[in-house]
PDB file of N, CA and C in Angstrom:
ATOM      1  N   MET A 837      24.189 246.835 -25.660  1.00 57.00           N
ATOM      2  CA  MET A 837      23.552 246.623 -24.363  1.00 57.00           C
ATOM      3  C   MET A 837      23.993 247.743 -23.418  1.00 57.00           C
ATOM      4  N   HIS A 838      23.062 248.286 -22.697  1.00 74.00           N
ATOM      5  CA  HIS A 838      23.331 249.341 -21.716  1.00 74.00           C
ATOM      6  C   HIS A 838      24.313 248.814 -20.677  1.00 74.00           C
ATOM      7  N   ASN A 839      25.216 249.671 -20.185  1.00 85.00           N
ATOM      8  CA  ASN A 839      26.251 249.262 -19.240  1.00 85.00           C
ATOM      9  C   ASN A 839      25.682 248.601 -17.988  1.00 85.00           C
ATOM     10  N   THR A 840      24.614 249.166 -17.417  1.00 84.00           N
ATOM     11  CA  THR A 840      24.014 248.587 -16.213  1.00 84.00           C
ATOM     12  C   THR A 840      23.468 247.195 -16.508  1.00 84.00           C
ATOM     13  N   GLN A 841      22.833 247.020 -17.657  1.00 88.00           N
ATOM     14  CA  GLN A 841      22.304 245.705 -18.028  1.00 88.00           C
ATOM     15  C   GLN A 841      23.439 244.697 -18.192  1.00 88.00           C
ATOM     16  N   LYS A 842      24.538 245.143 -18.767  1.00 89.00           N
ATOM     17  CA  LYS A 842      25.697 244.263 -18.952  1.00 89.00           C
ATOM     18  C   LYS A 842      26.246 243.831 -17.598  1.00 89.00           C
ATOM     19  N   ILE A 843      26.371 244.774 -16.677  1.00 88.00           N
ATOM     20  CA  ILE A 843      26.860 244.468 -15.332  1.00 88.00           C
ATOM     21  C   ILE A 843      25.922 243.482 -14.644  1.00 88.00           C
ATOM     22  N   GLN A 844      24.610 243.706 -14.766  1.00 90.00           N
ATOM     23  CA  GLN A 844      23.626 242.813 -14.138  1.00 90.00           C
ATOM     24  C   GLN A 844      23.729 241.408 -14.715  1.00 90.00           C
ATOM     25  N   LYS A 845      23.859 241.304 -16.006  1.00 92.00           N
ATOM     26  CA  LYS A 845      23.939 239.993 -16.660  1.00 92.00           C
ATOM     27  C   LYS A 845      25.223 239.262 -16.261  1.00 92.00           C
ATOM     28  N   GLU A 846      26.356 239.944 -16.317  1.00 93.00           N
ATOM     29  CA  GLU A 846      27.625 239.322 -15.962  1.00 93.00           C
ATOM     30  C   GLU A 846      27.657 238.926 -14.491  1.00 93.00           C
ATOM     31  N   THR A 847      27.146 239.794 -13.638  1.00 93.00           N
ATOM     32  CA  THR A 847      27.139 239.516 -12.209  1.00 93.00           C
ATOM     33  C   THR A 847      26.220 238.338 -11.891  1.00 93.00           C
ATOM     34  N   GLY A 848      25.049 238.303 -12.499  1.00 94.00           N
ATOM     35  CA  GLY A 848      24.127 237.183 -12.294  1.00 94.00           C
ATOM     36  C   GLY A 848      24.739 235.859 -12.714  1.00 94.00           C
ATOM     37  N   GLY A 849      25.412 235.860 -13.852  1.00 94.00           N
ATOM     38  CA  GLY A 849      26.082 234.647 -14.321  1.00 94.00           C
ATOM     39  C   GLY A 849      27.188 234.211 -13.377  1.00 94.00           C
ATOM     40  N   TYR A 850      27.954 235.181 -12.913  1.00 95.00           N
ATOM     41  CA  TYR A 850      29.040 234.883 -11.980  1.00 95.00           C
ATOM     42  C   TYR A 850      28.496 234.281 -10.678  1.00 95.00           C
ATOM     43  N   ILE A 851      27.485 234.918 -10.094  1.00 94.00           N
ATOM     44  CA  ILE A 851      26.926 234.444  -8.821  1.00 94.00           C
ATOM     45  C   ILE A 851      26.336 233.043  -8.986  1.00 94.00           C
ATOM     46  N   SER A 852      25.616 232.830 -10.072  1.00 95.00           N
ATOM     47  CA  SER A 852      25.012 231.525 -10.325  1.00 95.00           C
ATOM     48  C   SER A 852      26.083 230.433 -10.411  1.00 95.00           C
ATOM     49  N   THR A 853      27.141 230.702 -11.161  1.00 94.00           N
ATOM     50  CA  THR A 853      28.228 229.731 -11.317  1.00 94.00           C
ATOM     51  C   THR A 853      28.961 229.502 -10.001  1.00 94.00           C
ATOM     52  N   LEU A 854      29.248 230.579  -9.278  1.00 94.00           N
ATOM     53  CA  LEU A 854      29.942 230.466  -7.999  1.00 94.00           C
ATOM     54  C   LEU A 854      29.161 229.583  -7.029  1.00 94.00           C
ATOM     55  N   LEU A 855      27.872 229.846  -6.894  1.00 93.00           N
ATOM     56  CA  LEU A 855      27.060 229.074  -5.967  1.00 93.00           C
ATOM     57  C   LEU A 855      26.948 227.616  -6.399  1.00 93.00           C
ATOM     58  N   ARG A 856      26.835 227.385  -7.695  1.00 93.00           N
ATOM     59  CA  ARG A 856      26.772 226.005  -8.196  1.00 93.00           C
ATOM     60  C   ARG A 856      28.079 225.277  -7.877  1.00 93.00           C
ATOM     61  N   ASP A 857      29.220 225.939  -8.098  1.00 92.00           N
ATOM     62  CA  ASP A 857      30.513 225.317  -7.820  1.00 92.00           C
ATOM     63  C   ASP A 857      30.710 225.082  -6.320  1.00 92.00           C
ATOM     64  N   TYR A 858      30.280 226.023  -5.496  1.00 89.00           N
ATOM     65  CA  TYR A 858      30.511 225.964  -4.057  1.00 89.00           C
ATOM     66  C   TYR A 858      29.550 225.016  -3.342  1.00 89.00           C
ATOM     67  N   PHE A 859      28.288 225.027  -3.744  1.00 86.00           N
ATOM     68  CA  PHE A 859      27.272 224.229  -3.053  1.00 86.00           C
ATOM     69  C   PHE A 859      26.878 222.954  -3.802  1.00 86.00           C
ATOM     70  N   GLY A 860      27.341 222.808  -5.042  1.00 85.00           N
ATOM     71  CA  GLY A 860      26.977 221.642  -5.832  1.00 85.00           C
ATOM     72  C   GLY A 860      25.642 221.798  -6.533  1.00 85.00           C
ATOM     73  N   LYS A 861      24.943 222.868  -6.236  1.00 86.00           N
ATOM     74  CA  LYS A 861      23.652 223.181  -6.846  1.00 86.00           C
ATOM     75  C   LYS A 861      23.506 224.695  -6.814  1.00 86.00           C
ATOM     76  N   GLY A 862      23.142 225.247  -7.948  1.00 89.00           N
ATOM     77  CA  GLY A 862      22.946 226.690  -8.004  1.00 89.00           C
ATOM     78  C   GLY A 862      21.476 227.040  -7.964  1.00 89.00           C
ATOM     79  N   PRO A 863      21.184 228.319  -7.889  1.00 94.00           N
ATOM     80  CA  PRO A 863      19.786 228.763  -7.921  1.00 94.00           C
ATOM     81  C   PRO A 863      19.189 228.542  -9.306  1.00 94.00           C
ATOM     82  N   SER A 864      17.860 228.452  -9.364  1.00 94.00           N
ATOM     83  CA  SER A 864      17.225 228.317 -10.676  1.00 94.00           C
ATOM     84  C   SER A 864      17.285 229.631 -11.441  1.00 94.00           C
ATOM     85  N   SER A 865      17.340 230.752 -10.711  1.00 95.00           N
ATOM     86  CA  SER A 865      17.531 232.044 -11.366  1.00 95.00           C
ATOM     87  C   SER A 865      18.152 233.033 -10.389  1.00 95.00           C
ATOM     88  N   VAL A 866      18.855 234.012 -10.969  1.00 95.00           N
ATOM     89  CA  VAL A 866      19.472 235.090 -10.187  1.00 95.00           C
ATOM     90  C   VAL A 866      19.041 236.397 -10.831  1.00 95.00           C
ATOM     91  N   PHE A 867      18.439 237.265 -10.039  1.00 95.00           N
ATOM     92  CA  PHE A 867      18.043 238.585 -10.515  1.00 95.00           C
ATOM     93  C   PHE A 867      18.933 239.596  -9.812  1.00 95.00           C
ATOM     94  N   VAL A 868      19.599 240.444 -10.602  1.00 93.00           N
ATOM     95  CA  VAL A 868      20.551 241.408 -10.051  1.00 93.00           C
ATOM     96  C   VAL A 868      20.061 242.821 -10.342  1.00 93.00           C
ATOM     97  N   THR A 869      20.140 243.669  -9.320  1.00 92.00           N
ATOM     98  CA  THR A 869      19.824 245.087  -9.468  1.00 92.00           C
ATOM     99  C   THR A 869      21.052 245.876  -9.042  1.00 92.00           C
ATOM    100  N   VAL A 870      21.445 246.826  -9.886  1.00 86.00           N
ATOM    101  CA  VAL A 870      22.588 247.673  -9.577  1.00 86.00           C
ATOM    102  C   VAL A 870      22.120 249.113  -9.495  1.00 86.00           C
ATOM    103  N   ASN A 871      22.405 249.729  -8.366  1.00 85.00           N
ATOM    104  CA  ASN A 871      22.174 251.151  -8.169  1.00 85.00           C
ATOM    105  C   ASN A 871      23.350 251.630  -7.329  1.00 85.00           C
ATOM    106  N   LYS A 872      24.447 251.985  -8.035  1.00 78.00           N
ATOM    107  CA  LYS A 872      25.709 252.282  -7.358  1.00 78.00           C
ATOM    108  C   LYS A 872      25.497 253.244  -6.210  1.00 78.00           C
ATOM    109  N   PRO A 873      26.103 252.924  -5.077  1.00 79.00           N
ATOM    110  CA  PRO A 873      27.114 251.918  -4.809  1.00 79.00           C
ATOM    111  C   PRO A 873      26.544 250.583  -4.323  1.00 79.00           C
ATOM    112  N   PHE A 874      25.271 250.327  -4.564  1.00 84.00           N
ATOM    113  CA  PHE A 874      24.641 249.113  -4.060  1.00 84.00           C
ATOM    114  C   PHE A 874      24.388 248.107  -5.172  1.00 84.00           C
ATOM    115  N   ILE A 875      24.378 246.852  -4.774  1.00 87.00           N
ATOM    116  CA  ILE A 875      24.005 245.768  -5.684  1.00 87.00           C
ATOM    117  C   ILE A 875      23.170 244.774  -4.882  1.00 87.00           C
ATOM    118  N   THR A 876      22.085 244.311  -5.481  1.00 93.00           N
ATOM    119  CA  THR A 876      21.178 243.393  -4.810  1.00 93.00           C
ATOM    120  C   THR A 876      21.038 242.130  -5.649  1.00 93.00           C
ATOM    121  N   PHE A 877      21.070 240.980  -4.978  1.00 92.00           N
ATOM    122  CA  PHE A 877      20.875 239.692  -5.642  1.00 92.00           C
ATOM    123  C   PHE A 877      19.600 239.069  -5.107  1.00 92.00           C
ATOM    124  N   TYR A 878      18.753 238.603  -6.001  1.00 95.00           N
ATOM    125  CA  TYR A 878      17.579 237.848  -5.607  1.00 95.00           C
ATOM    126  C   TYR A 878      17.759 236.450  -6.176  1.00 95.00           C
ATOM    127  N   LEU A 879      17.870 235.473  -5.296  1.00 94.00           N
ATOM    128  CA  LEU A 879      18.074 234.090  -5.710  1.00 94.00           C
ATOM    129  C   LEU A 879      16.749 233.349  -5.617  1.00 94.00           C
ATOM    130  N   SER A 880      16.425 232.635  -6.659  1.00 95.00           N
ATOM    131  CA  SER A 880      15.195 231.853  -6.687  1.00 95.00           C
ATOM    132  C   SER A 880      15.547 230.376  -6.847  1.00 95.00           C
ATOM    133  N   GLY A 881      14.823 229.518  -6.141  1.00 93.00           N
ATOM    134  CA  GLY A 881      15.038 228.081  -6.273  1.00 93.00           C
ATOM    135  C   GLY A 881      16.379 227.639  -5.733  1.00 93.00           C
ATOM    136  N   PHE A 882      16.729 228.113  -4.534  1.00 91.00           N
ATOM    137  CA  PHE A 882      18.052 227.804  -3.996  1.00 91.00           C
ATOM    138  C   PHE A 882      17.960 227.225  -2.584  1.00 91.00           C
ATOM    139  N   LEU A 883      17.144 226.211  -2.417  1.00 90.00           N
ATOM    140  CA  LEU A 883      17.064 225.489  -1.148  1.00 90.00           C
ATOM    141  C   LEU A 883      17.674 224.108  -1.323  1.00 90.00           C
ATOM    142  N   SER A 884      18.540 223.748  -0.402  1.00 87.00           N
ATOM    143  CA  SER A 884      19.111 222.400  -0.427  1.00 87.00           C
ATOM    144  C   SER A 884      18.097 221.428   0.181  1.00 87.00           C
ATOM    145  N   PRO A 885      18.281 220.134  -0.044  1.00 88.00           N
ATOM    146  CA  PRO A 885      17.381 219.160   0.591  1.00 88.00           C
ATOM    147  C   PRO A 885      17.370 219.291   2.116  1.00 88.00           C
ATOM    148  N   THR A 886      18.519 219.551   2.718  1.00 89.00           N
ATOM    149  CA  THR A 886      18.592 219.730   4.171  1.00 89.00           C
ATOM    150  C   THR A 886      17.776 220.941   4.603  1.00 89.00           C
ATOM    151  N   GLU A 887      17.888 222.039   3.847  1.00 91.00           N
ATOM    152  CA  GLU A 887      17.141 223.247   4.177  1.00 91.00           C
ATOM    153  C   GLU A 887      15.641 223.030   4.038  1.00 91.00           C
ATOM    154  N   ARG A 888      15.230 222.246   3.069  1.00 93.00           N
ATOM    155  CA  ARG A 888      13.803 221.944   2.904  1.00 93.00           C
ATOM    156  C   ARG A 888      13.251 221.231   4.140  1.00 93.00           C
ATOM    157  N   ILE A 889      14.042 220.298   4.670  1.00 96.00           N
ATOM    158  CA  ILE A 889      13.623 219.570   5.866  1.00 96.00           C
ATOM    159  C   ILE A 889      13.533 220.525   7.055  1.00 96.00           C
ATOM    160  N   LEU A 890      14.546 221.364   7.219  1.00 95.00           N
ATOM    161  CA  LEU A 890      14.529 222.333   8.318  1.00 95.00           C
ATOM    162  C   LEU A 890      13.355 223.300   8.183  1.00 95.00           C
ATOM    163  N   LEU A 891      13.045 223.699   6.969  1.00 95.00           N
ATOM    164  CA  LEU A 891      11.919 224.599   6.734  1.00 95.00           C
ATOM    165  C   LEU A 891      10.608 223.943   7.145  1.00 95.00           C
ATOM    166  N   LYS A 892      10.441 222.656   6.830  1.00 96.00           N
ATOM    167  CA  LYS A 892       9.237 221.926   7.236  1.00 96.00           C
ATOM    168  C   LYS A 892       9.113 221.856   8.758  1.00 96.00           C
ATOM    169  N   GLN A 893      10.258 221.895   9.438  1.00 97.00           N
ATOM    170  CA  GLN A 893      10.269 221.820  10.897  1.00 97.00           C
ATOM    171  C   GLN A 893      10.298 223.214  11.535  1.00 97.00           C
ATOM    172  N   ASN A 894       9.995 224.235  10.734  1.00 96.00           N
ATOM    173  CA  ASN A 894       9.981 225.627  11.211  1.00 96.00           C
ATOM    174  C   ASN A 894      11.309 226.060  11.834  1.00 96.00           C
ATOM    175  N   GLU A 895      12.401 225.624  11.236  1.00 96.00           N
ATOM    176  CA  GLU A 895      13.743 225.955  11.721  1.00 96.00           C
ATOM    177  C   GLU A 895      14.401 226.997  10.811  1.00 96.00           C
ATOM    178  N   THR A 896      13.656 228.037  10.497  1.00 95.00           N
ATOM    179  CA  THR A 896      14.144 229.091   9.609  1.00 95.00           C
ATOM    180  C   THR A 896      15.419 229.728  10.146  1.00 95.00           C
ATOM    181  N   ARG A 897      15.469 229.934  11.435  1.00 96.00           N
ATOM    182  CA  ARG A 897      16.651 230.568  12.041  1.00 96.00           C
ATOM    183  C   ARG A 897      17.905 229.752  11.776  1.00 96.00           C
ATOM    184  N   ARG A 898      17.821 228.443  11.875  1.00 95.00           N
ATOM    185  CA  ARG A 898      18.981 227.578  11.609  1.00 95.00           C
ATOM    186  C   ARG A 898      19.428 227.706  10.154  1.00 95.00           C
ATOM    187  N   ILE A 899      18.479 227.783   9.258  1.00 93.00           N
ATOM    188  CA  ILE A 899      18.808 227.946   7.841  1.00 93.00           C
ATOM    189  C   ILE A 899      19.569 229.254   7.643  1.00 93.00           C
ATOM    190  N   LEU A 900      19.053 230.336   8.201  1.00 94.00           N
ATOM    191  CA  LEU A 900      19.685 231.645   8.038  1.00 94.00           C
ATOM    192  C   LEU A 900      21.077 231.687   8.664  1.00 94.00           C
ATOM    193  N   GLU A 901      21.214 231.104   9.837  1.00 95.00           N
ATOM    194  CA  GLU A 901      22.518 231.086  10.503  1.00 95.00           C
ATOM    195  C   GLU A 901      23.534 230.298   9.684  1.00 95.00           C
ATOM    196  N   THR A 902      23.129 229.153   9.175  1.00 91.00           N
ATOM    197  CA  THR A 902      24.023 228.318   8.376  1.00 91.00           C
ATOM    198  C   THR A 902      24.413 229.026   7.082  1.00 91.00           C
ATOM    199  N   ARG A 903      23.446 229.633   6.426  1.00 89.00           N
ATOM    200  CA  ARG A 903      23.747 230.365   5.186  1.00 89.00           C
ATOM    201  C   ARG A 903      24.690 231.532   5.441  1.00 89.00           C
ATOM    202  N   ASP A 904      24.488 232.229   6.542  1.00 92.00           N
ATOM    203  CA  ASP A 904      25.395 233.329   6.880  1.00 92.00           C
ATOM    204  C   ASP A 904      26.831 232.824   7.011  1.00 92.00           C
ATOM    205  N   LEU A 905      27.003 231.711   7.705  1.00 92.00           N
ATOM    206  CA  LEU A 905      28.345 231.147   7.879  1.00 92.00           C
ATOM    207  C   LEU A 905      28.959 230.760   6.534  1.00 92.00           C
ATOM    208  N   LEU A 906      28.177 230.119   5.692  1.00 88.00           N
ATOM    209  CA  LEU A 906      28.688 229.682   4.393  1.00 88.00           C
ATOM    210  C   LEU A 906      28.986 230.863   3.475  1.00 88.00           C
ATOM    211  N   MET A 907      28.099 231.838   3.457  1.00 89.00           N
ATOM    212  CA  MET A 907      28.306 232.991   2.578  1.00 89.00           C
ATOM    213  C   MET A 907      29.465 233.859   3.061  1.00 89.00           C
ATOM    214  N   ASN A 908      29.722 233.893   4.369  1.00 94.00           N
ATOM    215  CA  ASN A 908      30.876 234.631   4.879  1.00 94.00           C
ATOM    216  C   ASN A 908      32.169 234.100   4.279  1.00 94.00           C
ATOM    217  N   ASP A 909      32.196 232.807   4.016  1.00 92.00           N
ATOM    218  CA  ASP A 909      33.367 232.182   3.419  1.00 92.00           C
ATOM    219  C   ASP A 909      33.590 232.669   1.983  1.00 92.00           C
ATOM    220  N   LEU A 910      32.533 233.066   1.307  1.00 93.00           N
ATOM    221  CA  LEU A 910      32.614 233.518  -0.085  1.00 93.00           C
ATOM    222  C   LEU A 910      32.725 235.032  -0.219  1.00 93.00           C
ATOM    223  N   GLU A 911      32.571 235.753   0.867  1.00 93.00           N
ATOM    224  CA  GLU A 911      32.457 237.211   0.820  1.00 93.00           C
ATOM    225  C   GLU A 911      33.613 237.901   0.096  1.00 93.00           C
ATOM    226  N   GLU A 912      34.843 237.566   0.427  1.00 93.00           N
ATOM    227  CA  GLU A 912      35.989 238.241  -0.191  1.00 93.00           C
ATOM    228  C   GLU A 912      36.077 237.961  -1.685  1.00 93.00           C
ATOM    229  N   GLU A 913      35.801 236.722  -2.072  1.00 93.00           N
ATOM    230  CA  GLU A 913      35.825 236.370  -3.493  1.00 93.00           C
ATOM    231  C   GLU A 913      34.746 237.140  -4.266  1.00 93.00           C
ATOM    232  N   ILE A 914      33.570 237.236  -3.685  1.00 93.00           N
ATOM    233  CA  ILE A 914      32.478 237.971  -4.332  1.00 93.00           C
ATOM    234  C   ILE A 914      32.838 239.443  -4.463  1.00 93.00           C
ATOM    235  N   LYS A 915      33.375 240.036  -3.414  1.00 91.00           N
ATOM    236  CA  LYS A 915      33.772 241.451  -3.463  1.00 91.00           C
ATOM    237  C   LYS A 915      34.794 241.693  -4.562  1.00 91.00           C
ATOM    238  N   LEU A 916      35.776 240.819  -4.662  1.00 93.00           N
ATOM    239  CA  LEU A 916      36.817 240.960  -5.677  1.00 93.00           C
ATOM    240  C   LEU A 916      36.221 240.917  -7.086  1.00 93.00           C
ATOM    241  N   GLN A 917      35.341 239.948  -7.324  1.00 92.00           N
ATOM    242  CA  GLN A 917      34.738 239.824  -8.652  1.00 92.00           C
ATOM    243  C   GLN A 917      33.799 240.984  -8.962  1.00 92.00           C
ATOM    244  N   LEU A 918      33.054 241.456  -7.980  1.00 89.00           N
ATOM    245  CA  LEU A 918      32.167 242.600  -8.205  1.00 89.00           C
ATOM    246  C   LEU A 918      32.974 243.839  -8.554  1.00 89.00           C
ATOM    247  N   HIS A 919      34.115 243.976  -7.918  1.00 89.00           N
ATOM    248  CA  HIS A 919      34.991 245.102  -8.242  1.00 89.00           C
ATOM    249  C   HIS A 919      35.453 245.015  -9.697  1.00 89.00           C
ATOM    250  N   LYS A 920      35.801 243.806 -10.133  1.00 90.00           N
ATOM    251  CA  LYS A 920      36.262 243.609 -11.516  1.00 90.00           C
ATOM    252  C   LYS A 920      35.130 243.829 -12.520  1.00 90.00           C
ATOM    253  N   ILE A 921      33.958 243.285 -12.221  1.00 86.00           N
ATOM    254  CA  ILE A 921      32.843 243.343 -13.166  1.00 86.00           C
ATOM    255  C   ILE A 921      32.198 244.730 -13.190  1.00 86.00           C
ATOM    256  N   ALA A 922      31.924 245.269 -12.015  1.00 79.00           N
ATOM    257  CA  ALA A 922      31.076 246.462 -11.945  1.00 79.00           C
ATOM    258  C   ALA A 922      31.740 247.684 -11.321  1.00 79.00           C
ATOM    259  N   GLN A 923      33.006 247.544 -10.962  1.00 76.00           N
ATOM    260  CA  GLN A 923      33.718 248.640 -10.286  1.00 76.00           C
ATOM    261  C   GLN A 923      32.962 249.121  -9.039  1.00 76.00           C
ATOM    262  N   LEU A 924      32.381 248.178  -8.321  1.00 66.00           N
ATOM    263  CA  LEU A 924      31.667 248.492  -7.075  1.00 66.00           C
ATOM    264  C   LEU A 924      32.594 248.308  -5.898  1.00 66.00           C
TER     265      LEU A 924
END
């Protein structure tokens, strides 16, 4: 397997597991793109029941603000693992 593909696969698995452990539900899929020094994650199927309700009420801003707060809590752990997996 090509090194970039290996990094994408390992990183996608890590992110999926992390989010499942942290939120109790993970995304249905994670698509990872690596173009050093950047890495992009595309999460599919990752709305909580609360977020679905807020979305129906056109409260997108609240969803984004809440996700930012929650993801900030995971930022250092994600950086550490990305460094280990992909030397990013």
